[in-house]
PDB file of C-alpha atoms and ligand atoms in Angstrom:
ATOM      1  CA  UNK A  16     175.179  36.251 -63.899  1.00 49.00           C
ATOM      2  CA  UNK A  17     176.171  38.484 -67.082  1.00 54.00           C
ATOM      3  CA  UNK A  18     179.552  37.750 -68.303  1.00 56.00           C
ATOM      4  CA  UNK A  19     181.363  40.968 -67.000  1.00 60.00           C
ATOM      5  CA  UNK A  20     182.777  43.636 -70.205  1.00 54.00           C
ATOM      6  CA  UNK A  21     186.237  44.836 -69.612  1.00 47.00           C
ATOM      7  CA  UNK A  22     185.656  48.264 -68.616  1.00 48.00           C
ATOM      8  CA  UNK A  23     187.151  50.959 -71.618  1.00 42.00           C
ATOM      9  CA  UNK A  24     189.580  53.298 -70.256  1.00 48.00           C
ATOM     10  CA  UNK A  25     188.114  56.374 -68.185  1.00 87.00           C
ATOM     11  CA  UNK A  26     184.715  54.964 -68.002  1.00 95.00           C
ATOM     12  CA  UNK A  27     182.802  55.883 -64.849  1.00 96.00           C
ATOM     13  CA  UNK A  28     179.033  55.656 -63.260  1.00 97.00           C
ATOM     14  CA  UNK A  29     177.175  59.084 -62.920  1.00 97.00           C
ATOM     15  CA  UNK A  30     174.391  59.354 -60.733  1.00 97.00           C
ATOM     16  CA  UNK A  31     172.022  62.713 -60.066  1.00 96.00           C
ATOM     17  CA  UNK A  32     169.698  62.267 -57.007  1.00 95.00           C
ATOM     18  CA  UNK A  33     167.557  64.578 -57.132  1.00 91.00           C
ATOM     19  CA  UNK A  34     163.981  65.325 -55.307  1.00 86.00           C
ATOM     20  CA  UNK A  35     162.008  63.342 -57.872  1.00 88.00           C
ATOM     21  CA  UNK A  36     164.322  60.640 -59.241  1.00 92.00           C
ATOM     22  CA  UNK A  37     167.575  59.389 -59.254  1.00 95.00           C
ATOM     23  CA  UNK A  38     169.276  58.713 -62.259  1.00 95.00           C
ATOM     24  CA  UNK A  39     172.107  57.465 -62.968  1.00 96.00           C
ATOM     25  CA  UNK A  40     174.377  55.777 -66.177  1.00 97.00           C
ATOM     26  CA  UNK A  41     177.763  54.464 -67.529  1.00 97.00           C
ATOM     27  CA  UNK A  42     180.165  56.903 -69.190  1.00 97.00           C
ATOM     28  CA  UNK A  43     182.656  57.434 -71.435  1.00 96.00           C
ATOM     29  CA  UNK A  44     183.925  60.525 -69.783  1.00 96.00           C
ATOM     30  CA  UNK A  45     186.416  60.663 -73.037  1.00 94.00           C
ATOM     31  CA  UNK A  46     183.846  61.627 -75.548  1.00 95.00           C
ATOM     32  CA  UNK A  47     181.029  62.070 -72.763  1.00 95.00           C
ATOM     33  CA  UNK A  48     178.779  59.000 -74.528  1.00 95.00           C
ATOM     34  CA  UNK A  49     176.511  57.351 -72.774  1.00 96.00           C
ATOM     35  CA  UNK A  50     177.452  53.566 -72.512  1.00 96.00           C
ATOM     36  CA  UNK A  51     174.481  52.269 -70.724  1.00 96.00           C
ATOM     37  CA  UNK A  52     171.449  52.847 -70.643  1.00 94.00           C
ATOM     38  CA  UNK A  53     169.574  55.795 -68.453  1.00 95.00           C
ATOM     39  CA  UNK A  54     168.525  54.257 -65.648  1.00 95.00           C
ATOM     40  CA  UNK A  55     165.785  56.008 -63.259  1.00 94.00           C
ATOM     41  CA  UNK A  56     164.129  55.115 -59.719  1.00 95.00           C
ATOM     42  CA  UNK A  57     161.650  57.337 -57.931  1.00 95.00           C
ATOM     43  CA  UNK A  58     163.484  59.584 -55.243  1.00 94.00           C
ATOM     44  CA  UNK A  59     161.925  57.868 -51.581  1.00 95.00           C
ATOM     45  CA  UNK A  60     159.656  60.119 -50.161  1.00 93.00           C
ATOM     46  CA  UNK A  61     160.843  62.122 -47.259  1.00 93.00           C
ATOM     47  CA  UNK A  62     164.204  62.067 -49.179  1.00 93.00           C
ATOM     48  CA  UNK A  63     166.473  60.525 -46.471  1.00 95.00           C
ATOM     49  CA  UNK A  64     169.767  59.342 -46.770  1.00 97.00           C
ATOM     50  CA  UNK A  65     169.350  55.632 -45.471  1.00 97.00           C
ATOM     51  CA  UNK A  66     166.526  55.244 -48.212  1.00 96.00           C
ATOM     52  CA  UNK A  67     168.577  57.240 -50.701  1.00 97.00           C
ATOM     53  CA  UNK A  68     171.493  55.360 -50.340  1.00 97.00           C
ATOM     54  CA  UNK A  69     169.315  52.162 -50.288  1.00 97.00           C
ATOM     55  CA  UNK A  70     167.430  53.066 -53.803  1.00 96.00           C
ATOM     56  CA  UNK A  71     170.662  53.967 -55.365  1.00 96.00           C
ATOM     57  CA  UNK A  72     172.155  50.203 -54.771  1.00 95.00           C
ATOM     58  CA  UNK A  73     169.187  49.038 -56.225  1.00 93.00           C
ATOM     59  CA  UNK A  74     169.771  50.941 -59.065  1.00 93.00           C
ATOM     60  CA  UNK A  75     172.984  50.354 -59.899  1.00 92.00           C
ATOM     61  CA  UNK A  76     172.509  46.232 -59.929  1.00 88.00           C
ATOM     62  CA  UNK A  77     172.657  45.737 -63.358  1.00 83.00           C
ATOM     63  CA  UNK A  78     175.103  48.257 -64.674  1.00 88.00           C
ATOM     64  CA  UNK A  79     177.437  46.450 -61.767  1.00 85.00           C
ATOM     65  CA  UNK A  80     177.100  43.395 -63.238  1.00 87.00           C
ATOM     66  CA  UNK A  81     177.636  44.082 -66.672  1.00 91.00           C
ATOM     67  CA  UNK A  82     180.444  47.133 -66.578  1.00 92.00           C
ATOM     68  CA  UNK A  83     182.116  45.699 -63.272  1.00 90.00           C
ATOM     69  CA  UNK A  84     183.655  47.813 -60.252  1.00 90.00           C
ATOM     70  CA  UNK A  85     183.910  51.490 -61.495  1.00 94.00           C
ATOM     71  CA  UNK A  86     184.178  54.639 -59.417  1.00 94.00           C
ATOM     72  CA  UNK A  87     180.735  56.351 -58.958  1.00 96.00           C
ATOM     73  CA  UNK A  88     180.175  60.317 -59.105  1.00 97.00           C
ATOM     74  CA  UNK A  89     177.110  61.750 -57.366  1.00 98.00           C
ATOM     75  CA  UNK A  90     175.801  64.906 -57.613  1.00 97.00           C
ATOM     76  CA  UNK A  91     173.324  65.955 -55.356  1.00 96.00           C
ATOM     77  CA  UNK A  92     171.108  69.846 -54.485  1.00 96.00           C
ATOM     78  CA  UNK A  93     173.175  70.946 -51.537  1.00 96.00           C
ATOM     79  CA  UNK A  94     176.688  72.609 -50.608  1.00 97.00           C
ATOM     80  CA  UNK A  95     179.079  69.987 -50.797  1.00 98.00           C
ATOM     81  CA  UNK A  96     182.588  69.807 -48.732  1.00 97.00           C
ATOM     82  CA  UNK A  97     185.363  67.171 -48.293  1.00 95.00           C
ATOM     83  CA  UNK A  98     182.704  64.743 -48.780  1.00 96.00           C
ATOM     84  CA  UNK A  99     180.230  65.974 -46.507  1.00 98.00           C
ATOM     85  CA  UNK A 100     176.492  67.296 -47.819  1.00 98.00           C
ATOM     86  CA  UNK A 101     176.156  70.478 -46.331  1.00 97.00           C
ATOM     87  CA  UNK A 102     172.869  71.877 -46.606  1.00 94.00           C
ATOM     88  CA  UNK A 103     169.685  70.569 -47.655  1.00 88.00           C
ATOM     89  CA  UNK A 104     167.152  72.930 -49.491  1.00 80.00           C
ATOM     90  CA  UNK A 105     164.620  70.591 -51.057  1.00 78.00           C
ATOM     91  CA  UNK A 106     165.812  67.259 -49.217  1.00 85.00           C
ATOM     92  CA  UNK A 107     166.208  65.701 -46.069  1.00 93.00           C
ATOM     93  CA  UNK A 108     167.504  67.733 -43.492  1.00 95.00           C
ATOM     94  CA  UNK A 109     169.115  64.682 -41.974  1.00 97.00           C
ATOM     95  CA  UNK A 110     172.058  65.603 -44.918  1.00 97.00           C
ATOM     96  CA  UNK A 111     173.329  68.630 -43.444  1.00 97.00           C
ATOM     97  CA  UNK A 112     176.827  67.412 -41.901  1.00 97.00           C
ATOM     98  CA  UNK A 113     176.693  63.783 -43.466  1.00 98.00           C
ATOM     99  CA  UNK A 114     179.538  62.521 -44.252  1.00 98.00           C
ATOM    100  CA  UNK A 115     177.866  61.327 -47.634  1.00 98.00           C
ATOM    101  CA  UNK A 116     181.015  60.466 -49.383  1.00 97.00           C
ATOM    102  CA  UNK A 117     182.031  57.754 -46.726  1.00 98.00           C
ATOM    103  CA  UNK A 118     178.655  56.572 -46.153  1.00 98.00           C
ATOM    104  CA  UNK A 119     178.378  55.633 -49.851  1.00 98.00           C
ATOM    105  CA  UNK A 120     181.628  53.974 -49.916  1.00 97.00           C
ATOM    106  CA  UNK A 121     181.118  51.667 -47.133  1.00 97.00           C
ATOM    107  CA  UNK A 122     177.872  50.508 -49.014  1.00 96.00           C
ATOM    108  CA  UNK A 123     178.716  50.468 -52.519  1.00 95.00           C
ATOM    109  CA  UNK A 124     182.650  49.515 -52.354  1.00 93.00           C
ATOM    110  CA  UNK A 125     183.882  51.631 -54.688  1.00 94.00           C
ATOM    111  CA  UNK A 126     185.523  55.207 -54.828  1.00 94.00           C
ATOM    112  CA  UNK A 127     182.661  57.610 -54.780  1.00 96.00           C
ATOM    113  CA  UNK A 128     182.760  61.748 -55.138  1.00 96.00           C
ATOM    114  CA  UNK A 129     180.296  63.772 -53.939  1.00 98.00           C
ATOM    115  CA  UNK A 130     179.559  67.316 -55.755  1.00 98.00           C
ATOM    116  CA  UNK A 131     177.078  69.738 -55.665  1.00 98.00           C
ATOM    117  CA  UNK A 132     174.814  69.335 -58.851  1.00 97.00           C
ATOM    118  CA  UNK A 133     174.857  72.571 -60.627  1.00 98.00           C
ATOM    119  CA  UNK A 134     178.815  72.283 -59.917  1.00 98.00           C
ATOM    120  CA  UNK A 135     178.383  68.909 -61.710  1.00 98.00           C
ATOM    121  CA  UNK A 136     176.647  70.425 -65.227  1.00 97.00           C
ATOM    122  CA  UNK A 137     178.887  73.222 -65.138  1.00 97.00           C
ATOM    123  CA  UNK A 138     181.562  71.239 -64.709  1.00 97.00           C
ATOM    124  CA  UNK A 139     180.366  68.911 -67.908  1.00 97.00           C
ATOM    125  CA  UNK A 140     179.444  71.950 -69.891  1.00 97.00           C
ATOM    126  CA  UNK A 141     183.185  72.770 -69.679  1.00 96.00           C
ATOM    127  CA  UNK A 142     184.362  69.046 -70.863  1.00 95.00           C
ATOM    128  CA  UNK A 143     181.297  68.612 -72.959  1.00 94.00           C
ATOM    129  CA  UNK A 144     179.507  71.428 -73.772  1.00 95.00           C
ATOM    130  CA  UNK A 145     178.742  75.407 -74.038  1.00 95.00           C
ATOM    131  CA  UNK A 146     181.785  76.292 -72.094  1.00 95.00           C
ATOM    132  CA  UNK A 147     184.445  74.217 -74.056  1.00 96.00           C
ATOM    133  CA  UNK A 148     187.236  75.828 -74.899  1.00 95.00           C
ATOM    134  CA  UNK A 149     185.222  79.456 -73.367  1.00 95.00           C
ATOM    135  CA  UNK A 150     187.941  81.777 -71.278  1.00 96.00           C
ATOM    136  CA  UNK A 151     186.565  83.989 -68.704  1.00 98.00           C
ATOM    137  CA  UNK A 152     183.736  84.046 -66.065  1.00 98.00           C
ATOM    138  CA  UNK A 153     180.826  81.517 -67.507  1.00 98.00           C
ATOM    139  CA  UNK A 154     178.165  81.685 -64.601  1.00 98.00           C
ATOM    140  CA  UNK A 155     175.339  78.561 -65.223  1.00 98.00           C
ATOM    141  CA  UNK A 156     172.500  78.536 -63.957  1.00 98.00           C
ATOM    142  CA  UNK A 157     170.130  75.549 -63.704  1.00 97.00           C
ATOM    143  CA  UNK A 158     166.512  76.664 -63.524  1.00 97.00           C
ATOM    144  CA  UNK A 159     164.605  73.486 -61.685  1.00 94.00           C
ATOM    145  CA  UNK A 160     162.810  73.162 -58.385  1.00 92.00           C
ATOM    146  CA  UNK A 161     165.916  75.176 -56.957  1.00 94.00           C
ATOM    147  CA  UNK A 162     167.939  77.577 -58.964  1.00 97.00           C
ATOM    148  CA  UNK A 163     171.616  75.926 -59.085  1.00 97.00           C
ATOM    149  CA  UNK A 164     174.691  77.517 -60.028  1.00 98.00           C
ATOM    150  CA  UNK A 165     178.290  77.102 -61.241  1.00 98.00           C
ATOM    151  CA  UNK A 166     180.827  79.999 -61.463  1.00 98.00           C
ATOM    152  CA  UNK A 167     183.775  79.293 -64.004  1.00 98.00           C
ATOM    153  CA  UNK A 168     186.655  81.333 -64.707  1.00 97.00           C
ATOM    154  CA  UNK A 169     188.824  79.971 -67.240  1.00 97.00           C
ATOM    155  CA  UNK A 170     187.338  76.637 -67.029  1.00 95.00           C
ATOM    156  CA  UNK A 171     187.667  75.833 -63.736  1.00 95.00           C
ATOM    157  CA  UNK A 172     185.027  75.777 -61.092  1.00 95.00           C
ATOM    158  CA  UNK A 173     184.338  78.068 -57.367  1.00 97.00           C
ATOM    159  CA  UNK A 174     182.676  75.469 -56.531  1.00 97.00           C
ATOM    160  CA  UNK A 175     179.595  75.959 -54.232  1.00 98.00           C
ATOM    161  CA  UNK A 176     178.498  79.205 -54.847  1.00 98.00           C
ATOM    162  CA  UNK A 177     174.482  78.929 -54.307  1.00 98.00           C
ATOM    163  CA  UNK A 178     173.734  81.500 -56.485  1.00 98.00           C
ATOM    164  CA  UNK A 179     170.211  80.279 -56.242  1.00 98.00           C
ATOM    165  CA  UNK A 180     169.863  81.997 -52.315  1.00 97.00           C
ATOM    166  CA  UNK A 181     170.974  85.277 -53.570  1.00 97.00           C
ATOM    167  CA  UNK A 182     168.595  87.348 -51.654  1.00 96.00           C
ATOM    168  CA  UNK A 183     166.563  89.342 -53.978  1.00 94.00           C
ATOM    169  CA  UNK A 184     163.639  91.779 -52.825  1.00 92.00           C
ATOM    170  CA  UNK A 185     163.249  89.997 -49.787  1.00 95.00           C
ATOM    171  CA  UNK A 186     163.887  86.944 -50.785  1.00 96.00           C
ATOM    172  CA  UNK A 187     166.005  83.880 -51.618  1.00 97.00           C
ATOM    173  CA  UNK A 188     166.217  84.207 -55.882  1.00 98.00           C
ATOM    174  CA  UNK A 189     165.031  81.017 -56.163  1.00 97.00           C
ATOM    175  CA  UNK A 190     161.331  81.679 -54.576  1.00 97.00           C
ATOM    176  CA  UNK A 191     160.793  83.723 -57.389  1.00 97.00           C
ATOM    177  CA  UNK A 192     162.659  83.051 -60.597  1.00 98.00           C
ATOM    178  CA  UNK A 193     163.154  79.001 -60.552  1.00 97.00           C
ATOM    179  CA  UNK A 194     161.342  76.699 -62.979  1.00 97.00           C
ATOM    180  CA  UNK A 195     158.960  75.825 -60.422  1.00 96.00           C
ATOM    181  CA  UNK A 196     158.314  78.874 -59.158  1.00 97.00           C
ATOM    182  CA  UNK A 197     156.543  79.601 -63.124  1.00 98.00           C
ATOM    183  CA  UNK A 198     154.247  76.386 -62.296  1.00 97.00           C
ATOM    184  CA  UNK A 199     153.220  77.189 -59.143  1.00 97.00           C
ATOM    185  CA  UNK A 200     152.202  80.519 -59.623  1.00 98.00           C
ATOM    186  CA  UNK A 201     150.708  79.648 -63.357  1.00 98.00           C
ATOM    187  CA  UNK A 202     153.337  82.138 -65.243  1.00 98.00           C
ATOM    188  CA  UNK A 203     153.166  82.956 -68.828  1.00 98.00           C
ATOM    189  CA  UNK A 204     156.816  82.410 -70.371  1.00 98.00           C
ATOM    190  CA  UNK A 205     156.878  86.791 -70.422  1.00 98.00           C
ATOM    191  CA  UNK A 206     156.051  86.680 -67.185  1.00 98.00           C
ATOM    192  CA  UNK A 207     158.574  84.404 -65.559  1.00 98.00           C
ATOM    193  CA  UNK A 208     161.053  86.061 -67.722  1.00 98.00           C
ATOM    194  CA  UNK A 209     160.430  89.448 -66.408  1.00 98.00           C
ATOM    195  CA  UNK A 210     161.262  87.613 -63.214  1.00 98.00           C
ATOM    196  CA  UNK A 211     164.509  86.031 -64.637  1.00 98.00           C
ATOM    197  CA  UNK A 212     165.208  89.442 -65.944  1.00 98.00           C
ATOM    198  CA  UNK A 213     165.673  90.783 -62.602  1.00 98.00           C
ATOM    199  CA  UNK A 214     167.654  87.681 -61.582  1.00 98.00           C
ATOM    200  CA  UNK A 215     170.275  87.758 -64.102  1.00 98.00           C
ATOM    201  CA  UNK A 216     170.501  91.354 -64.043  1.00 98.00           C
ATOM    202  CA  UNK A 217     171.601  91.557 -60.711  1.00 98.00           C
ATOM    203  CA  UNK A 218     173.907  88.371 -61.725  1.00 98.00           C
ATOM    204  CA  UNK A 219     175.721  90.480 -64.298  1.00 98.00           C
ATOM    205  CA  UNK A 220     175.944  93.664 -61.605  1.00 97.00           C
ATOM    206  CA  UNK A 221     177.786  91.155 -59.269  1.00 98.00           C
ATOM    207  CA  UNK A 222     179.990  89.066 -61.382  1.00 98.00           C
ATOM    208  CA  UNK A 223     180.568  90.941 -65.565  1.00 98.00           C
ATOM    209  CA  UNK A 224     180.728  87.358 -67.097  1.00 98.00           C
ATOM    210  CA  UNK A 225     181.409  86.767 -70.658  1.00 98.00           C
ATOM    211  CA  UNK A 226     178.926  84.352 -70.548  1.00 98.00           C
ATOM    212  CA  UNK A 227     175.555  82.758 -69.092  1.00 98.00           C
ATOM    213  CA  UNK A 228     174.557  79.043 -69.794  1.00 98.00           C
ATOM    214  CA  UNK A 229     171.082  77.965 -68.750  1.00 98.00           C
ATOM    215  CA  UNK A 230     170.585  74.293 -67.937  1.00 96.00           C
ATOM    216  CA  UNK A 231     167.791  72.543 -65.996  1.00 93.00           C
ATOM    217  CA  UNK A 232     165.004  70.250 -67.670  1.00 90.00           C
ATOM    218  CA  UNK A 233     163.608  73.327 -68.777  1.00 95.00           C
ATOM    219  CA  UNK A 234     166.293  74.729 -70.877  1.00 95.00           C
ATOM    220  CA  UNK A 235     164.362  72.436 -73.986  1.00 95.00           C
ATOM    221  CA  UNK A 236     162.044  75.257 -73.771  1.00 97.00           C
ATOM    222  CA  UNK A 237     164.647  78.233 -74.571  1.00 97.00           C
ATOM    223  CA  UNK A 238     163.155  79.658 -77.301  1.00 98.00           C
ATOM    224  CA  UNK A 239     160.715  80.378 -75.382  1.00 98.00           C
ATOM    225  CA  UNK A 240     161.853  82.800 -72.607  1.00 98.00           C
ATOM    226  CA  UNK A 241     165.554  83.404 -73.334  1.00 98.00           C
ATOM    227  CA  UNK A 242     164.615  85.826 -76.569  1.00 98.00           C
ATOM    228  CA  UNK A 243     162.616  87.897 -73.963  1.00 98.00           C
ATOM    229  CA  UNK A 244     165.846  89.240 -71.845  1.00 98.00           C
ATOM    230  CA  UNK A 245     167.462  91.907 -72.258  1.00 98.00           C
ATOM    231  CA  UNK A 246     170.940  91.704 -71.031  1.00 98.00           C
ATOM    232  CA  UNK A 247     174.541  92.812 -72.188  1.00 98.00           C
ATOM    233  CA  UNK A 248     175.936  89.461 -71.778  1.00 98.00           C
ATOM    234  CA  UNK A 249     175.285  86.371 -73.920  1.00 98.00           C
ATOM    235  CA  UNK A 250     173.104  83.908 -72.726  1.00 98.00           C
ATOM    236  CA  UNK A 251     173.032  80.176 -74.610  1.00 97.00           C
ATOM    237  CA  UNK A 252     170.791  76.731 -73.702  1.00 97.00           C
ATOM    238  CA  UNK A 253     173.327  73.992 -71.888  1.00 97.00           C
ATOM    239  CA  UNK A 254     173.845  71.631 -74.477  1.00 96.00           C
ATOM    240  CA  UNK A 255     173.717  68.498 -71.451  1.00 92.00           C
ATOM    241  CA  UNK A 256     170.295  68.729 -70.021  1.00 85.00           C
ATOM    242  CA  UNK A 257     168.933  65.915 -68.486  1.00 82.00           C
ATOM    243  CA  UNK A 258     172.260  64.367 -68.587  1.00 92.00           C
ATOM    244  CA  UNK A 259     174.656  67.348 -67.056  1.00 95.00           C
ATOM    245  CA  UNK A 260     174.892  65.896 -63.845  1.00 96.00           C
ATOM    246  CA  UNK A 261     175.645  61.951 -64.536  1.00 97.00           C
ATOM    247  CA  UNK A 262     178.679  63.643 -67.236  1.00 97.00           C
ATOM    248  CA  UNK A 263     179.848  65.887 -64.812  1.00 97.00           C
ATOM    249  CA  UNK A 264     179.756  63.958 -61.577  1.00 97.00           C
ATOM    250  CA  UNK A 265     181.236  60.873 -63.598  1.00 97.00           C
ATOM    251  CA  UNK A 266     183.803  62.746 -65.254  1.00 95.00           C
ATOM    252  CA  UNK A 267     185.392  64.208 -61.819  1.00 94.00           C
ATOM    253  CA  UNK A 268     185.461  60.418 -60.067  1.00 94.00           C
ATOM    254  CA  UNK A 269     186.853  59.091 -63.137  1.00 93.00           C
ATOM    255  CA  UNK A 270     189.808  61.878 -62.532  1.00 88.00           C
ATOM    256  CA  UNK A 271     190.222  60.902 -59.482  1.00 81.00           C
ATOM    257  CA  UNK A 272     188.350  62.930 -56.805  1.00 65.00           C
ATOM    258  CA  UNK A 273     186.951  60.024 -55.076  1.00 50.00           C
ATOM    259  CA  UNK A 274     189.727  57.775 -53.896  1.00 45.00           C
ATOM    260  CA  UNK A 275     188.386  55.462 -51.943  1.00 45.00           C
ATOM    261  CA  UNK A 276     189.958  57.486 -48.581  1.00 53.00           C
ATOM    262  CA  UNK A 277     186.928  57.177 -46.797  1.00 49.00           C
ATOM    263  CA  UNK A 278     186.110  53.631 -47.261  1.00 42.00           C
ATOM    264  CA  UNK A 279     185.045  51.910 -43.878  1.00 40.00           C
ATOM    265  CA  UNK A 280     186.442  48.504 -43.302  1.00 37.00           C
ATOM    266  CA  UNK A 281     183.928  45.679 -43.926  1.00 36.00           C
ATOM    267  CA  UNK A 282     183.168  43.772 -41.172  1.00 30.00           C
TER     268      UNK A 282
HETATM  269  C1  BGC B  14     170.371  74.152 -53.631  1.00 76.66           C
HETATM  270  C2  BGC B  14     171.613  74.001 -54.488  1.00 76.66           C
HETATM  271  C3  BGC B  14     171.279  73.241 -55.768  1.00 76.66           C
HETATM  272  C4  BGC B  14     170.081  73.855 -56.466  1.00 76.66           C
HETATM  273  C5  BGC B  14     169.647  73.066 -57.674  1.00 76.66           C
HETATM  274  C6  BGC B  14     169.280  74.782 -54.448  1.00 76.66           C
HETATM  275  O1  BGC B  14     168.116  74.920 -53.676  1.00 76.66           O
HETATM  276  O2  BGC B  14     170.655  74.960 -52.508  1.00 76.66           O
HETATM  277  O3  BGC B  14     172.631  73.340 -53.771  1.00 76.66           O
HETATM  278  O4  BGC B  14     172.395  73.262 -56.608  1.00 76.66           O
HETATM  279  O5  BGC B  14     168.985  73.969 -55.586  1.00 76.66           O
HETATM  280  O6  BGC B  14     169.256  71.768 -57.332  1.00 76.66           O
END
């Protein structure tokens, strides 16, 4: 066994489950480095939460070993409550109601906090990123399978806000306008931005922010589509991409937010 490192001051694991993989690494939620390696398994198929939970153990082995007990943030597609996973759009539907928080805890034996993922990178794009230091409503938006989003006033988060299922002619936002929404029906960057056009114009009817942030894998691309919309409020790349959720889900159970109050007993 690896001689264990004493773990530096507000260090924490973040992990992103997502409907592909599950990622997850060490960090330094000081200066938001990475201090492990990324570490990535395939997401089971079917998604469930006995598998999940089973994959993510698996994953975390080695970082255990060498980094020792630290508390674990998760962030994960779905409302998220007290600990609970709330919904389930592009998951298991065995999530909605699980008491995710506790049933991590009892496995992995270690404080672990549960938050929705957009929540997550909006929440490290405050600490770490586009909306440092930013006053007023920042609304990000991840652009993925789903369409995630975090709504920030002053730097702090209304969490859960699902921005994604904003019904827009006829339909839930997402349908349309997400990432994968351009793949599956073969979109030309102008044309998926006309769609995104109508999106975030009804965004800034609802909300007047001083500012969008676009995350999501495909935010690399943002030269390509965000020059194409026309809007009256700024709208900037994330500067966390890939990494938004493990910064922001470790940053909020290094503060604190999980606290081991769920943990079952061990037999
Ligand atoms: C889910 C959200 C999630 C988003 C991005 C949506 O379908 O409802 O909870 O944040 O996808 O993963």
């Amino acid at each position: 066994m690896t001689e264990q490192r004493p773990a530096p001051a507000r260090t924490a694991i973040g992990i992103d489950i997502g409907g592909t993989g599950i990622k997850g690494a060490v960090v330094d939620v000081v200066t938001g480095e990475l201090l492990s390696d990324r570490r990535k398994v395939a997401t089971p198929g079917g998604g469930r939460p006995g598998d999940i939970l089973e994959a993510t153990d698996r994953m975390l082995d080695g970082l255990r070993e060498e980094f020792g007990a630290l508390p674990v943030g998760v962030c994960f597609p779905a409302i998220v409550k007290g600990g609970r996973t709330l919904s389930a759009a592009n998951i298991s539907h065995e999530w909605i109601g699980l008491p995710a928080e506790a049933m991590f805890e009892a496995r992995l034996e270690v404080p672990i906090h549960f938050v929705n993922d957009a929540d997550a990178a909006g929440h490290a794009e405050v600490r770490f990123g586009a909306a440092k230091g930013r006053s007023g409503v920042v609304l990000l938006t991840t652009l993925g399978t789903g369409i995630g989003s975090a709504l920030l006033h002053d730097g702090r988060l209304v969490p859960n806000t699902e921005l994604g299922h904003l019904e827009l002619d006829g339909q839930g936002a997402e349908k349309g306008a997400a990432y994968s929404a351009k793949e599956r029906d073969s979109l030309s960057w102008e044309q998926w931005a006309a769609r995104l056009q109508r999106y975030y114009t009804h965004l800034e009817l609802l909300f007047s922010p001083d500012l969008f942030i676009v995350g999501g894998g495909v935010s690399k691309h943002h030269a390509e589509f965000l020059p194409l919309l026309d809007l009256k409020t700024p709208i900037v790349p994330a500067v966390h991409r890939n990494n938004a959720g493990i910064l922001g889900a470790a940053d909020l159970a290094a503060a604190g937010h999980g606290t081991g109050k769920h943990t079952a007993p061990t037999a």
